[in-house]
mmCIF file of C-alpha atoms in Angstrom:
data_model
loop_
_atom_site.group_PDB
_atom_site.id
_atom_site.type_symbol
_atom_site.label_atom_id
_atom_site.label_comp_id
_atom_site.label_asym_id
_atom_site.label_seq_id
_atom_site.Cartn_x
_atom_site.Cartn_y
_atom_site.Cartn_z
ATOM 1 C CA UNK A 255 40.147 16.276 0.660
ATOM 2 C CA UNK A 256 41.807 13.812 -1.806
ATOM 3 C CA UNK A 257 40.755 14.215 -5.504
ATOM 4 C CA UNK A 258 41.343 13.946 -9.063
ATOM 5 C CA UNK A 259 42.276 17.293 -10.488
ATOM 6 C CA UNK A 260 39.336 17.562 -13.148
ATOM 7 C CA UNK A 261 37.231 20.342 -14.665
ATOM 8 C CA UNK A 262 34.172 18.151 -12.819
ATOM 9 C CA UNK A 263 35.737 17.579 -9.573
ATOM 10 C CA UNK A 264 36.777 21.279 -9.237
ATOM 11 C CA UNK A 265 33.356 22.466 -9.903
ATOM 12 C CA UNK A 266 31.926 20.180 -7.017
ATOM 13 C CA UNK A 267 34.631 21.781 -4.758
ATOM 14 C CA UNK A 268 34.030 25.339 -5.560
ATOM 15 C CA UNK A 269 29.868 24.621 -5.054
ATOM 16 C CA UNK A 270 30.595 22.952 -1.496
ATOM 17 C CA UNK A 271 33.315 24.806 -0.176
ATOM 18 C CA UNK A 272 33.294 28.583 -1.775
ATOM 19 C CA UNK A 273 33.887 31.328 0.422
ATOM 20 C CA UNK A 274 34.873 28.433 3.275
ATOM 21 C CA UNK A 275 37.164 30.059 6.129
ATOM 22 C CA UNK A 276 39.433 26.650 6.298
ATOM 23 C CA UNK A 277 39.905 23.555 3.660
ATOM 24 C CA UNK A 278 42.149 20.839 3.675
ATOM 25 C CA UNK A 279 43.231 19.994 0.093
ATOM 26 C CA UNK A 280 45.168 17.296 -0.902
ATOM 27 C CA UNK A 281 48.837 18.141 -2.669
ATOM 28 C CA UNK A 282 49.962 14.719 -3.374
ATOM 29 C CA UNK A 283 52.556 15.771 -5.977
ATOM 30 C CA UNK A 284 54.805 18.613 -6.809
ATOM 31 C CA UNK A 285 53.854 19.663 -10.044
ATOM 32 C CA UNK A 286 56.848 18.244 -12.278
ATOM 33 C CA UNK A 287 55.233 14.833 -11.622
ATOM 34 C CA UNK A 288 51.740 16.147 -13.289
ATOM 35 C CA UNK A 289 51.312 13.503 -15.620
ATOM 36 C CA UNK A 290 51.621 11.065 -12.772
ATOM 37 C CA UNK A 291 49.182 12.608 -10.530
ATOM 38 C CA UNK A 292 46.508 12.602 -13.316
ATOM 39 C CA UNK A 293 47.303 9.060 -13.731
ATOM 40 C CA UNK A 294 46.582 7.926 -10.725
ATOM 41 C CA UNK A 295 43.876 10.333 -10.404
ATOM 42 C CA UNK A 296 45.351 12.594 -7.587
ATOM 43 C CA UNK A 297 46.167 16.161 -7.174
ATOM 44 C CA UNK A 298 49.370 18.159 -7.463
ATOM 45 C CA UNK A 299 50.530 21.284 -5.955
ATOM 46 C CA UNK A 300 49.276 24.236 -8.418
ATOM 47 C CA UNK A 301 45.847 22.469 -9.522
ATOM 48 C CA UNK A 302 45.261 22.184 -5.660
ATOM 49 C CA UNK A 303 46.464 26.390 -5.099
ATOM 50 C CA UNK A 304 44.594 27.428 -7.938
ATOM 51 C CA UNK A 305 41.077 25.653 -7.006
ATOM 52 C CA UNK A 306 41.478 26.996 -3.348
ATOM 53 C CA UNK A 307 41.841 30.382 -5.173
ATOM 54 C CA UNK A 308 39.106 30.176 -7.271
ATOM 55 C CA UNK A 309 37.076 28.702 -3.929
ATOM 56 C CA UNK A 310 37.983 31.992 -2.095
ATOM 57 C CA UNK A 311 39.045 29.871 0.521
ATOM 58 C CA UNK A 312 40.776 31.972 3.566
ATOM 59 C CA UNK A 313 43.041 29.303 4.445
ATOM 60 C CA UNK A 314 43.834 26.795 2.324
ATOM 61 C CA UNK A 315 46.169 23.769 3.693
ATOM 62 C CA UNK A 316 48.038 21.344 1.952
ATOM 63 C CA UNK A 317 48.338 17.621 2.995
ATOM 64 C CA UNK A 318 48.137 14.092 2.074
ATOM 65 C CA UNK A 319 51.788 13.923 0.097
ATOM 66 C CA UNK A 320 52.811 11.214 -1.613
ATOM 67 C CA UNK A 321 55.289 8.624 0.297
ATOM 68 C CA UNK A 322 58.041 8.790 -2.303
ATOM 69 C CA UNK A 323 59.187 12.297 -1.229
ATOM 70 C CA UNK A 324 61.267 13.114 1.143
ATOM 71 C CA UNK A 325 60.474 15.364 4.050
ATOM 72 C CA UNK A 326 62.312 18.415 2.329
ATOM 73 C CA UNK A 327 60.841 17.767 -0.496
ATOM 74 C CA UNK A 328 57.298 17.800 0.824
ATOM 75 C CA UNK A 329 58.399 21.277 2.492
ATOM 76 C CA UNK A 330 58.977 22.558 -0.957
ATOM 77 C CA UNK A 331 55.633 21.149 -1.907
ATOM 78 C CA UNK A 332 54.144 23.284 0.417
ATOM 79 C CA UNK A 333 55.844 26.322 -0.250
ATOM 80 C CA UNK A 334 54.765 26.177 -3.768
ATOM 81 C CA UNK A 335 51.400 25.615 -2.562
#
């Protein structure tokens, strides 16, 4: 799911996929490029974890990066996820 990472948009995910055994949440950026992510209106790596969290989602999985990382940066992105 691609998103903004909102106080509104979070509530919609928690009332549509709470308790959910699998969710596919966007991490478009790592977090040190927050301001940018709000900016364009996407997520970023601990917004993403946390709402997952807060979803008591079993498994949570990260995708839909942003192109301007590299591929070992994106597997750092999903470690911090």
């Amino acid at each position: 799911m691609d998103h903004a990472a909102n106080i509104e948009n979070h509530q919609k995910i928690k009332n549509k996929f709470f308790g959910s055994d699998e969710v596919y949440i966007e991490c478009f950026y790592k977090d040190e490029d927050k301001e940018f992510a709000e900016k364009k209106y996407h997520s970023y790596t601990s917004m993403s974890r946390q709402i997952m969290k807060e979803s008591k989602v079993k498994n949570a999985i990260p995708v839909h990066f942003s192109r301007k990382y590299e591929n070992s940066e994106i597997e750092e992105l999903i470690e911090q996820f």
